[in-house]
Coordinates of C-alpha atoms and ligand atoms in Angstrom, one line a residue:
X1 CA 74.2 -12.3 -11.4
X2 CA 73.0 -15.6 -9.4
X3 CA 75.4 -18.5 -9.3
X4 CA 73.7 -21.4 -10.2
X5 CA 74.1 -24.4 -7.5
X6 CA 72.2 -26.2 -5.7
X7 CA 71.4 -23.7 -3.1
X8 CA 71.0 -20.7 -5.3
X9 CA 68.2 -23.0 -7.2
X10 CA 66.4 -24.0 -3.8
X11 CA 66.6 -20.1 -3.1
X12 CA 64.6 -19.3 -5.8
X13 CA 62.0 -21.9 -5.6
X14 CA 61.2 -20.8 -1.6
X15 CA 61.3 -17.2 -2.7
X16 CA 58.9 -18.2 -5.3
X17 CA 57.1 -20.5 -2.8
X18 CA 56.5 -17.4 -0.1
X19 CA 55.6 -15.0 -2.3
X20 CA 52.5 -17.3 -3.8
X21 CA 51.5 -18.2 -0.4
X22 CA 51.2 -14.4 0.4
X23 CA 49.6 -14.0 -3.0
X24 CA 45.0 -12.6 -2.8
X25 CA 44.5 -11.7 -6.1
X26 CA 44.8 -11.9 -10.0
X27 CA 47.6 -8.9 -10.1
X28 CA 49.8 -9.9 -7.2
X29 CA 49.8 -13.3 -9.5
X30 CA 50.8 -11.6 -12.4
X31 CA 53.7 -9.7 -10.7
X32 CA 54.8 -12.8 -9.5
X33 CA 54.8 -14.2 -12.8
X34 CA 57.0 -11.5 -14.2
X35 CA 59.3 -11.4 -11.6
X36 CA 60.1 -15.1 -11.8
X37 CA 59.5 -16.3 -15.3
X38 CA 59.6 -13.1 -17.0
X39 CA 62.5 -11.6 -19.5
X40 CA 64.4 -10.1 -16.7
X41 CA 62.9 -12.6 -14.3
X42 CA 65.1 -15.2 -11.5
X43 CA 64.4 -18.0 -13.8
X44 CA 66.2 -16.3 -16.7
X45 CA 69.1 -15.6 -14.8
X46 CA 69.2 -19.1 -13.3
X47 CA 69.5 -20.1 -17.4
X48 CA 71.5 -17.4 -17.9
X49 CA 74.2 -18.3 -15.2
X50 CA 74.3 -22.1 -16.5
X51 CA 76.6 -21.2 -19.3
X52 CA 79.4 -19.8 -16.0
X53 CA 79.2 -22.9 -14.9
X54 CA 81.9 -26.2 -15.2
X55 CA 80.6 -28.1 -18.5
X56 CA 80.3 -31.0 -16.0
X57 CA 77.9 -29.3 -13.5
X58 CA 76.1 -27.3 -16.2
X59 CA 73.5 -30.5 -17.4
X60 CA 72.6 -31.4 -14.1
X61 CA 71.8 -28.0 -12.8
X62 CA 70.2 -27.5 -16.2
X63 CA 67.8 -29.9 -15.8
X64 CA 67.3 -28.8 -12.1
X65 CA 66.2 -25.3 -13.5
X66 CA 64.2 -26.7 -15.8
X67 CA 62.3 -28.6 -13.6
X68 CA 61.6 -25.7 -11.2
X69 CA 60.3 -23.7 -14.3
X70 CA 57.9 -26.6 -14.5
X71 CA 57.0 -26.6 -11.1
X72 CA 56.2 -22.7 -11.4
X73 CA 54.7 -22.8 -14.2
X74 CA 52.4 -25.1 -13.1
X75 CA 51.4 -23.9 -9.8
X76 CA 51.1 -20.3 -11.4
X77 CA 48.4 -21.8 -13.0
X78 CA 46.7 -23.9 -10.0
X79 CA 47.0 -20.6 -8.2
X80 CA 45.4 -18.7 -11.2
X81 CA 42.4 -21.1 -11.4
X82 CA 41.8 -21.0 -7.9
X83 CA 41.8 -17.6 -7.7
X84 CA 39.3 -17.1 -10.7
X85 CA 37.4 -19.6 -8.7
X86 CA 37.0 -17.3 -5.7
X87 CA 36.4 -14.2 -7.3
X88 CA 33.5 -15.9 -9.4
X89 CA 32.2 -17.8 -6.1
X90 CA 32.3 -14.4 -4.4
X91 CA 30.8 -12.4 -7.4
X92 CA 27.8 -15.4 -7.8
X93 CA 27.1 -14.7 -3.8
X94 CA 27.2 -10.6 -4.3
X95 CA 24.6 -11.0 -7.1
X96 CA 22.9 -14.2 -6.1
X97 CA 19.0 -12.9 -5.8
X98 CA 17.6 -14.5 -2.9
X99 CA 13.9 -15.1 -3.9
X100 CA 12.7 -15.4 -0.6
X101 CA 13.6 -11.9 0.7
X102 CA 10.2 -9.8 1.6
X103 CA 9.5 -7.1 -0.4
X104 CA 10.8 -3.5 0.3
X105 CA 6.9 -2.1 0.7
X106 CA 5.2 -1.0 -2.3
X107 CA 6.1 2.3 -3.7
X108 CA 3.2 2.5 -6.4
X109 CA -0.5 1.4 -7.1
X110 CA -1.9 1.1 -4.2
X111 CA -5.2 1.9 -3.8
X112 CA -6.2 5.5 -1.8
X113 CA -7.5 4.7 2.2
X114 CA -10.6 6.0 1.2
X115 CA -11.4 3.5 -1.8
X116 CA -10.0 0.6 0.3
X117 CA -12.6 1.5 2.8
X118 CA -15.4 1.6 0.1
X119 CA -14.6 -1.9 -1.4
X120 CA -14.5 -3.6 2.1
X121 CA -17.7 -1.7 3.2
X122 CA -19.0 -2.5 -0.6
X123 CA -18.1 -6.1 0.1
X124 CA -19.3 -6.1 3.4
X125 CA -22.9 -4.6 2.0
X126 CA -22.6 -7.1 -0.9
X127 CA -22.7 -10.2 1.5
X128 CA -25.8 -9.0 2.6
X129 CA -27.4 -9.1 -0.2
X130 CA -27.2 -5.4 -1.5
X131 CA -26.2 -4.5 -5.7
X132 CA -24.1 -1.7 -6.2
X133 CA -26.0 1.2 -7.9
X134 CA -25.1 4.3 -9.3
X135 CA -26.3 7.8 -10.2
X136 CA -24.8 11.2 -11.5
X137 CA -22.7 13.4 -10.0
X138 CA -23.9 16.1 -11.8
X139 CA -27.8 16.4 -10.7
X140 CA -31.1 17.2 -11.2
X141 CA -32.7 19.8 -8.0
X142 CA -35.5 17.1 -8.6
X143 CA -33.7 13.7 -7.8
X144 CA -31.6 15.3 -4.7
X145 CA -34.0 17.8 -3.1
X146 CA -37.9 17.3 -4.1
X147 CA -37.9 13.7 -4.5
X148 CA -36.2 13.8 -0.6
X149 CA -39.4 15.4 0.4
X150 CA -36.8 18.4 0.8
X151 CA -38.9 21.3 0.2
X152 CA -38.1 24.1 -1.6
X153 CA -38.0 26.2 1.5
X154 CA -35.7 24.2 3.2
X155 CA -32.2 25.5 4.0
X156 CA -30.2 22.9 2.2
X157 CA -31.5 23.8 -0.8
X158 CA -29.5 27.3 0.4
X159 CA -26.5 28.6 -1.9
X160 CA -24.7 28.4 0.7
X161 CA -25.0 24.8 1.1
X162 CA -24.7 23.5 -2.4
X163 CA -22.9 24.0 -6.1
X164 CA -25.3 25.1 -8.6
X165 CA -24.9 24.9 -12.2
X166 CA -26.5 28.2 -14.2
X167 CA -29.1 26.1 -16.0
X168 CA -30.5 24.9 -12.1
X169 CA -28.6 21.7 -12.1
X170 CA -26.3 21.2 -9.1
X171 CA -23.7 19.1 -7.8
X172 CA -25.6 16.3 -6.0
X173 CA -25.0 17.3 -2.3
X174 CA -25.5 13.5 -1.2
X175 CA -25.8 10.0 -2.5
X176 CA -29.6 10.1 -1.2
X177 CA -31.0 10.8 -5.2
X178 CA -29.7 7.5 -6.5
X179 CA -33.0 5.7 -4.1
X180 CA -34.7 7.6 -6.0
X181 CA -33.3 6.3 -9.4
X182 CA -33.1 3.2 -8.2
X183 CA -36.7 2.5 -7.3
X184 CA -37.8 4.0 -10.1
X185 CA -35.4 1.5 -12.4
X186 CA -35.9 -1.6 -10.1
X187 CA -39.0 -1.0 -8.4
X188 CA -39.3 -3.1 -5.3
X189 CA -38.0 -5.0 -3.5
X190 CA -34.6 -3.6 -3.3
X191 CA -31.6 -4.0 -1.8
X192 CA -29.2 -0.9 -3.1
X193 CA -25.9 0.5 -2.0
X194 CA -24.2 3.4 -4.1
X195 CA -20.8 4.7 -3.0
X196 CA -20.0 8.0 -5.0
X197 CA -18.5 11.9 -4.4
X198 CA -20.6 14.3 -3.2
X199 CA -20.1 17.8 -3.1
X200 CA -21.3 20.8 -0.6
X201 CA -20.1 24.6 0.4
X202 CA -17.6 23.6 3.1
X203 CA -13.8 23.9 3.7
X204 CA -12.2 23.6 6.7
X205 CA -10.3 21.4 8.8
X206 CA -13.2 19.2 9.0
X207 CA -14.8 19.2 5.8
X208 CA -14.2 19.1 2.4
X209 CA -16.3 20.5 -0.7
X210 CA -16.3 16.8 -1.9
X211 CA -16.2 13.9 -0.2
X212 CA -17.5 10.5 -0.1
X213 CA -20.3 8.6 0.9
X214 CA -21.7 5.2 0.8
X215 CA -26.0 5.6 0.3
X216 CA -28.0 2.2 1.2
X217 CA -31.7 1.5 0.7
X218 CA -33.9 -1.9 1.6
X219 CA -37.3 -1.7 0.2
X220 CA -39.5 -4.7 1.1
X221 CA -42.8 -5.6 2.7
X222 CA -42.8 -5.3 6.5
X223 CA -39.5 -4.6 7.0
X224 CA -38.8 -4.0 11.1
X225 CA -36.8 -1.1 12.8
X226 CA -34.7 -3.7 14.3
X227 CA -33.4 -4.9 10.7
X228 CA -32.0 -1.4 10.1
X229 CA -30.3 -1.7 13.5
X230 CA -28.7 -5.5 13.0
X231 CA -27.4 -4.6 10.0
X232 CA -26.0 -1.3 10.9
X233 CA -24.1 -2.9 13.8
X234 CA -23.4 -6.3 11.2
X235 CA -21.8 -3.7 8.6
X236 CA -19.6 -2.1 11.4
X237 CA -18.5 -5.2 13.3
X238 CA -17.3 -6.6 9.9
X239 CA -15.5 -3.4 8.7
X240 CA -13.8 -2.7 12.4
X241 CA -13.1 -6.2 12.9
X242 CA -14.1 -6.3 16.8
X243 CA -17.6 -5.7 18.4
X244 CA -18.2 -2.2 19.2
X245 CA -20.4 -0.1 21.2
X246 CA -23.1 1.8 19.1
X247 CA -25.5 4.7 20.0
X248 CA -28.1 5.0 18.3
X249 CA -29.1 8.9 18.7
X250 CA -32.5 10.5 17.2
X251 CA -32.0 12.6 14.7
X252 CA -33.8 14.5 11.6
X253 CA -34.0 14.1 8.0
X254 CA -36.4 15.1 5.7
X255 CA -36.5 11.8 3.8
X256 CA -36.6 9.5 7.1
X257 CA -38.9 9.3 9.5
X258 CA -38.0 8.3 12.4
X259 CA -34.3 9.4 12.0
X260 CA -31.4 8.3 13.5
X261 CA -27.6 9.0 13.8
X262 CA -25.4 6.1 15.0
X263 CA -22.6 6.6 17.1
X264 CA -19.8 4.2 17.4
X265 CA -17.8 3.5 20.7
X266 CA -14.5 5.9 19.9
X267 CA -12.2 3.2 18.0
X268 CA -9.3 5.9 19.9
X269 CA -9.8 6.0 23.2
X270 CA -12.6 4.0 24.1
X271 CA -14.3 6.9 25.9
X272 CA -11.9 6.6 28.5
X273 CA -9.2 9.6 27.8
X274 CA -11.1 12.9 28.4
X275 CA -8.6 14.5 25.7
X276 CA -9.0 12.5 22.9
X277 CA -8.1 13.9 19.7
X278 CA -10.4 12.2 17.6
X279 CA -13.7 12.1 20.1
X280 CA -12.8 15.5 21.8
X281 CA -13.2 13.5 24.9
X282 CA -17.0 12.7 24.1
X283 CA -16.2 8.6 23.6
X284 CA -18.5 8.8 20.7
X285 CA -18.2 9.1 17.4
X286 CA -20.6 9.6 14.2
X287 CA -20.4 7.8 11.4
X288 CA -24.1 7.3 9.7
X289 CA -27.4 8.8 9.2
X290 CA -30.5 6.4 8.5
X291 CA -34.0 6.0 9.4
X292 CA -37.0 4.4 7.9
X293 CA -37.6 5.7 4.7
X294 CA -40.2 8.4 4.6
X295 CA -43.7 7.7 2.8
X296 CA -43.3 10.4 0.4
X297 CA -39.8 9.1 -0.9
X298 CA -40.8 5.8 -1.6
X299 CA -43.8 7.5 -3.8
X300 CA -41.4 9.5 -5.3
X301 CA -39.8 6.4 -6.2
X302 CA -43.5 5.3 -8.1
X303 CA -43.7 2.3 -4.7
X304 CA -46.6 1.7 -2.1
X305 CA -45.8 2.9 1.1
X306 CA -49.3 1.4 2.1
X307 CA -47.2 -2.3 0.8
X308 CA -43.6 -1.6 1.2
X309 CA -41.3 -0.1 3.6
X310 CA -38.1 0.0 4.3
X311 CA -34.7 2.1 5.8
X312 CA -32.2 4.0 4.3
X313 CA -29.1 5.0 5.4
X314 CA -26.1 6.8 4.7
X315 CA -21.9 6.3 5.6
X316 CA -19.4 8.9 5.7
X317 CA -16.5 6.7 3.9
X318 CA -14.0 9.3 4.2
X319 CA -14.5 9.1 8.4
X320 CA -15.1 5.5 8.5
X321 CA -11.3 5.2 6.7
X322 CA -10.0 7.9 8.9
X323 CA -11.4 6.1 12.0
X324 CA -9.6 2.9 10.4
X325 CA -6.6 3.8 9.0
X326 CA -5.4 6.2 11.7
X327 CA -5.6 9.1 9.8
X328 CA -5.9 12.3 11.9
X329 CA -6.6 15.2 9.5
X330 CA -9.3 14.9 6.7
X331 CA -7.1 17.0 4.7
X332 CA -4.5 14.5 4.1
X333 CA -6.5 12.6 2.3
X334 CA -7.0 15.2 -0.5
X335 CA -3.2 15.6 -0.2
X336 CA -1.3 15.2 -3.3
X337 CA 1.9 14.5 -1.8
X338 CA 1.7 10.4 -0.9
X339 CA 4.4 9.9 0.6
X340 CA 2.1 10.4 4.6
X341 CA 0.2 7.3 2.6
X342 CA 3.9 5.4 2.1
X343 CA 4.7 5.9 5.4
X344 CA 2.3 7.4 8.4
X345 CA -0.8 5.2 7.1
X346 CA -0.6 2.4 9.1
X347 CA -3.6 0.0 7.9
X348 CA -4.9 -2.0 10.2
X349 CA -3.7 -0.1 13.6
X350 CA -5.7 -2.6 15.6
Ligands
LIG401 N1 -28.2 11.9 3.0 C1 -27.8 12.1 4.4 C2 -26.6 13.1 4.5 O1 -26.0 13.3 3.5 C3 -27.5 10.8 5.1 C4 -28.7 9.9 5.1 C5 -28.9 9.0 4.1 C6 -29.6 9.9 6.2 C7 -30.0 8.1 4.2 C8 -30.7 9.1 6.2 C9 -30.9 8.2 5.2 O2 -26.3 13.6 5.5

């Protein structure tokens, strides 16, 4: 049992004193609070002890404990507000969003490499003046063979080469029909592009039974070899972003004439790294087949070759967004699993 004196008082008060000063949180507060104002606590005894005392000593040191029991009381509380203060300052900066934080990278909805490539080659095109047409998938031997001046004899017709349907359909084996639909909807001029699937026999490393392809056709009057050309190297320039070397390499197709295969510089290596994977070390690559469209096509199409003329051409978009994107194997993207996309496909390597 505490005396209660002067110095028994002042004890009290500077263990009460240290022991908030060392106090960090809400509990600690609350043992405090028990252990000094609490049933069993100092302060009781202090009030306890008054009635040992002299009745002469007893109303002063009364009012002495009472006023300490103020004084903790009321610095319990301070404490206990600012306490509460910090923990809800800390707790507002733990969940404070900060809006201007960049975004953790997009986990869903982009679009697939290969349909990026077709709108910016689609937009490209469309700046030029070209409307996006379109044709079936599923097609007539007429539209994607005859019309092509693609004779019956020719091997492409070949089941090796292309899905047939029993009743003689097929699976359009390239985007080439839709000039034919298209000059016979819009006649001429014309100024056409039609991205769509195509589908052929093939399944390996380096081809697909369906992939993508971008067709283009200008039909005018007079139109020059050197148009084709310009806007070949326009289209490419655009889409790469940088000037490139072309090639422009002859070539053959049934529904140009003359035909030509264009080359671009290898967007890898430049031509200067003999063991490049993506141009086997040639510096070249091949990215579309054009040429000035054939006489016989543009009949097809019910058009005067003796008045009009024109080129045609067509792009390998799943290449092109290969070439682009830094994508090595063609494979990938037919690849269900996205995640290369989320984090191997670099857009814009250059
Ligand atoms: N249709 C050709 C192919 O699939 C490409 C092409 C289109 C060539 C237009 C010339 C003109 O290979």
């Amino acid at each position: 049992m505490p005396e209660v004196n002067d110095l028994n008082i002042q004890a009290v008060k500077e263990n009460f004193d240290a022991a908030l000063r060392a106090v960090s949180n809400l509990e600690e507060l609350d043992e405090i609070r028990v252990r000094f104002t609490g049933k069993k606590g100092d302060l009781t005894l202090l009030l306890r002890g008054l009635g040992k005392l002299p009745p002469e000593q007893r109303k002063e040191a009364g009012q002495e404990v009472n006023k300490l029991r103020d004084e903790i009381e009321h610095e319990l509380e301070i404490t206990g507000k600012k306490i509460r203060d910090s923990e809800n300052e800390k707790k507002e900066i733990n969940e404070r969003i900060d809006v201007t934080l960049s975004e953790k990278g997009r986990t869903a909805g982009a679009f697939h490499p290969v349909m990026q490539t077709m709108h910016e080659i689609a937009n490209i095109m469309q700046g030029l003046g070209y409307s996006v047409a379109t044709g079936p998938e599923k097609e007539e031997e007429f539209y994607n063979f005859e019309c092509l001046n693609v004779p019956s004899w020719h091997p492409a017709r070949d089941m090796q080469d292309t899905f047939y349907f029993p009743d003689g359909t097929l699976l359009r084996t390239h985007t080439s029909p839709v000039q034919i639909r298209s000059m016979l909807k819009y006649g001429a001029p014309l100024r056409i592009i039609c991205p769509g699937k195509v589908y052929r026999r093939d399944n390996d490393t380096t081809h697909s039974p369906m992939f993508n392809q971008m067709e283009g056709l200008l039909i005018d009057k007079n139109v020059p070899f050197s148009v084709m050309k310009g806007t070949m190297s326009e289209m490419l320039n655009a889409f790469f972003g940088r000037s490139l070397k072309y090639r422009f390499r002859a070539s053959y197709f049934p529904f140009t004439e003359p035909s030509m295969e264009l080359d671009i510089e290898c967007v890898e290596c430049s031509g200067h790294d003999e063991h490049c994977r993506v141009c086997h070390g040639t510096g070249w690559l091949e990215v579309v087949g054009m040429g000035m469209v054939h006489p016989n096509v543009i009949r097809a199409g019910k058009i005067d070759p003796e008045i009009y003329n024109g080129f045609a051409f067509g792009i390998g978009l799943d290449r092109m967004a290969m070439l682009k994107y830094g994508i090595s194997d063609l494979r990938l993207l037919f690849d269900g699993n996205v995640s290369y996309f989320m984090s191997g496909f670099n857009s814009g390597r250059r």
